[in-house]
PDB file of C-alpha atoms in Angstrom:
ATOM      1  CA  UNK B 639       0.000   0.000   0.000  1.00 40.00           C
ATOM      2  CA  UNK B 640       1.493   3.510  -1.081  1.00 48.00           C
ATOM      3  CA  UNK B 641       1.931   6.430   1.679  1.00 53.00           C
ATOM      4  CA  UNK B 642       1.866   9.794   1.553  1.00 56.00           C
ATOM      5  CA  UNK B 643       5.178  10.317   3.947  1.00 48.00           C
ATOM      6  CA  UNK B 644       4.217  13.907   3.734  1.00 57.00           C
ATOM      7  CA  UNK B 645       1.410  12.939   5.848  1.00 57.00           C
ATOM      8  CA  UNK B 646       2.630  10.449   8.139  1.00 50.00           C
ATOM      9  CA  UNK B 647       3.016  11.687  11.663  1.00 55.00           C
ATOM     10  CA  UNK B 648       4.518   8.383  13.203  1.00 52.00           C
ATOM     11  CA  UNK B 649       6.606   5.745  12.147  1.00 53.00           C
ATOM     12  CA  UNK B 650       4.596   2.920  13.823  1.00 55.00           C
ATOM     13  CA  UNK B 651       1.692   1.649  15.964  1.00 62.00           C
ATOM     14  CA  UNK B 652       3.910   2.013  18.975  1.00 60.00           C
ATOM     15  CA  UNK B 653       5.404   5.316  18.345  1.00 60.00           C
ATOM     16  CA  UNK B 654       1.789   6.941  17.839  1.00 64.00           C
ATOM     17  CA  UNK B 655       0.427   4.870  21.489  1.00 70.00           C
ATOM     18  CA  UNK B 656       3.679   6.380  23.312  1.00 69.00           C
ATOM     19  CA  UNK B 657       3.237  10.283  22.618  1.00 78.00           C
ATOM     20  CA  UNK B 658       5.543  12.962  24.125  1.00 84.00           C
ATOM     21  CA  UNK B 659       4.659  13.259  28.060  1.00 87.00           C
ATOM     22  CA  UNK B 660       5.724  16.757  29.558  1.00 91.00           C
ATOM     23  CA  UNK B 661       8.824  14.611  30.853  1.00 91.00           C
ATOM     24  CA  UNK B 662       9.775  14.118  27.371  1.00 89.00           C
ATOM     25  CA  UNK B 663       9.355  17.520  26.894  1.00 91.00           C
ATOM     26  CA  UNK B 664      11.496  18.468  29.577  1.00 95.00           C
ATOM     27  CA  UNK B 665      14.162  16.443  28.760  1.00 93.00           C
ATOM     28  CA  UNK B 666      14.246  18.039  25.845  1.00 92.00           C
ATOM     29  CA  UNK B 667      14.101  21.438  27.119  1.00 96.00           C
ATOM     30  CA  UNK B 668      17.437  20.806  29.224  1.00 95.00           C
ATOM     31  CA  UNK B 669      19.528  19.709  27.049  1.00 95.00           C
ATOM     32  CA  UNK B 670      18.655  22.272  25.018  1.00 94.00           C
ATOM     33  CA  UNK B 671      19.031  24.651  27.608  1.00 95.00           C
ATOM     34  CA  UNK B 672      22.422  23.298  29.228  1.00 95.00           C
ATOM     35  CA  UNK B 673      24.521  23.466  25.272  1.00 96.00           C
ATOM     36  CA  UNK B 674      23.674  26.974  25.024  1.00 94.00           C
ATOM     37  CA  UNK B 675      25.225  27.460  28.197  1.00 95.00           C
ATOM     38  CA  UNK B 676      28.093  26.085  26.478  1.00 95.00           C
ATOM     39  CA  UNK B 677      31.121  27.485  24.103  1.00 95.00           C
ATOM     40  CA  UNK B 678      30.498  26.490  20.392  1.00 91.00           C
ATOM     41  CA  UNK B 679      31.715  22.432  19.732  1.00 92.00           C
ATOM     42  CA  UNK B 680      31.129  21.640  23.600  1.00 95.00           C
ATOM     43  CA  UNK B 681      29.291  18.420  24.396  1.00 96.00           C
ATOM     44  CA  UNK B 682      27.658  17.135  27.095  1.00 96.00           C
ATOM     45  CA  UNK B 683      27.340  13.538  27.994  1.00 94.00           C
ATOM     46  CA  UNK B 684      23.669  12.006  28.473  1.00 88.00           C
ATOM     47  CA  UNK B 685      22.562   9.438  30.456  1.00 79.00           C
ATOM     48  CA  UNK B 686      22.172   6.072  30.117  1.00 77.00           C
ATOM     49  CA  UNK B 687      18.482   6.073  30.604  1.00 81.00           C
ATOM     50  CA  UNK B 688      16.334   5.821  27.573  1.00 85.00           C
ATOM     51  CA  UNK B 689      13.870   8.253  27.941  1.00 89.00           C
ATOM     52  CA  UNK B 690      17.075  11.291  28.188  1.00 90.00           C
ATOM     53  CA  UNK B 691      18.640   9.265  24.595  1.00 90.00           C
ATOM     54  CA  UNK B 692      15.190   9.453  23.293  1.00 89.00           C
ATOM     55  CA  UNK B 693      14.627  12.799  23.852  1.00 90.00           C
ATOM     56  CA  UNK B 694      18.763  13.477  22.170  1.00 92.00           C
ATOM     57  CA  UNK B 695      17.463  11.226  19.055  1.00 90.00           C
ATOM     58  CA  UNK B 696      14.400  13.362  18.460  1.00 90.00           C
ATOM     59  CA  UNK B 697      16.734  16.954  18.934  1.00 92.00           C
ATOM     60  CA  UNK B 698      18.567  15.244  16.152  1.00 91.00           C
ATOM     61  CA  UNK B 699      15.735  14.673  14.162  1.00 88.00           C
ATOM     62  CA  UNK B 700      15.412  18.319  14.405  1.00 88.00           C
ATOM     63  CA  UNK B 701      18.478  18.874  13.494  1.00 90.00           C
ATOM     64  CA  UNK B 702      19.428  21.103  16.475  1.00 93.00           C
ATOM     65  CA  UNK B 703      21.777  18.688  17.996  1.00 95.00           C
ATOM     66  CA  UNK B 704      24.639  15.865  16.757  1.00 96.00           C
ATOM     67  CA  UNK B 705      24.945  12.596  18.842  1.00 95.00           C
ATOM     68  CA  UNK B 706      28.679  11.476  19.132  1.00 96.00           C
ATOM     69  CA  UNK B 707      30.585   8.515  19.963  1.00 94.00           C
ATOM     70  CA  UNK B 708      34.741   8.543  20.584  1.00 89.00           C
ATOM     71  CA  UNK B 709      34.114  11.988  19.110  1.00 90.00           C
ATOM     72  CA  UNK B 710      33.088  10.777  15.408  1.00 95.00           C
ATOM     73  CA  UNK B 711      28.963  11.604  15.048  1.00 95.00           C
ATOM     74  CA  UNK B 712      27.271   8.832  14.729  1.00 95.00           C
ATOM     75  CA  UNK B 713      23.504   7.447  13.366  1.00 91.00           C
ATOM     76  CA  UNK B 714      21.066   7.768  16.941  1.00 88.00           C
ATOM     77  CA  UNK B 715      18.864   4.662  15.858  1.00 84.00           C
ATOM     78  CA  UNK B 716      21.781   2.328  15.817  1.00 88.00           C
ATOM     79  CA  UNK B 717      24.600   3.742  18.717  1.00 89.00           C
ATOM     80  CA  UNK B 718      25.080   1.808  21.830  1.00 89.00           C
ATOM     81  CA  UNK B 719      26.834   2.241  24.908  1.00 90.00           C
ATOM     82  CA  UNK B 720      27.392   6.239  26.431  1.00 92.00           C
ATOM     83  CA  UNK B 721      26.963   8.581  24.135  1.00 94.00           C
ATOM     84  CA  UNK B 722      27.567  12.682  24.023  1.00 96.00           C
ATOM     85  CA  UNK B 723      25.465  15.314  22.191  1.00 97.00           C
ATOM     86  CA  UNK B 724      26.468  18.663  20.511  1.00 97.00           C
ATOM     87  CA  UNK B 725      24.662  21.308  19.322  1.00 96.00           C
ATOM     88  CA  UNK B 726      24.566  22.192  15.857  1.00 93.00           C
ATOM     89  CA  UNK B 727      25.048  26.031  14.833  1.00 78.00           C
ATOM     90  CA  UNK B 728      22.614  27.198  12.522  1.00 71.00           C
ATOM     91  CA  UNK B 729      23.802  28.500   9.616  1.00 61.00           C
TER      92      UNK B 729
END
């Protein structure tokens, strides 16, 4: 069955059931808030807890932000083990 992608709001069944709580949000929101804080090419490393990589995958969606690993940048869906984020300067 063709999709219009333009369209599509979530990738699956389970993304659409688990929608952004204010938590989510929040998360968000500080690491957001705690790289601007920060000279240009800083990171910051984020937890092991999924919900705070979750909410660093979906700033990268957004392109506002760069996930890194051994400092190479790396793909978000597929990275394991600690991880740091930097922001990306718009241009």
């Amino acid at each position: 069955m063709a999709r219009n992608w333009a369209e599509v709001r979530w990738c699956s069944e389970s993304c659409r059931r688990a929608k952004l709580t204010v938590a989510d949000k929040e998360l968000e929101h500080a690491i957001d808030s705690l790289l601007a804080t920060l000279p240009r090419g800083a990171t910051i490393c984020v937890a092991e807890g999924e919900p705070a990589r979750m909410a660093a995958r979906r700033l990268v969606a957004a392109g506002r932000v760069a996930i890194l690993q051994g400092n190479r940048v790396v793909d978000p869906s597929t990275v394991k083990g600690p991880i740091r984020v930097r922001r990306i300067d718009p241009a």
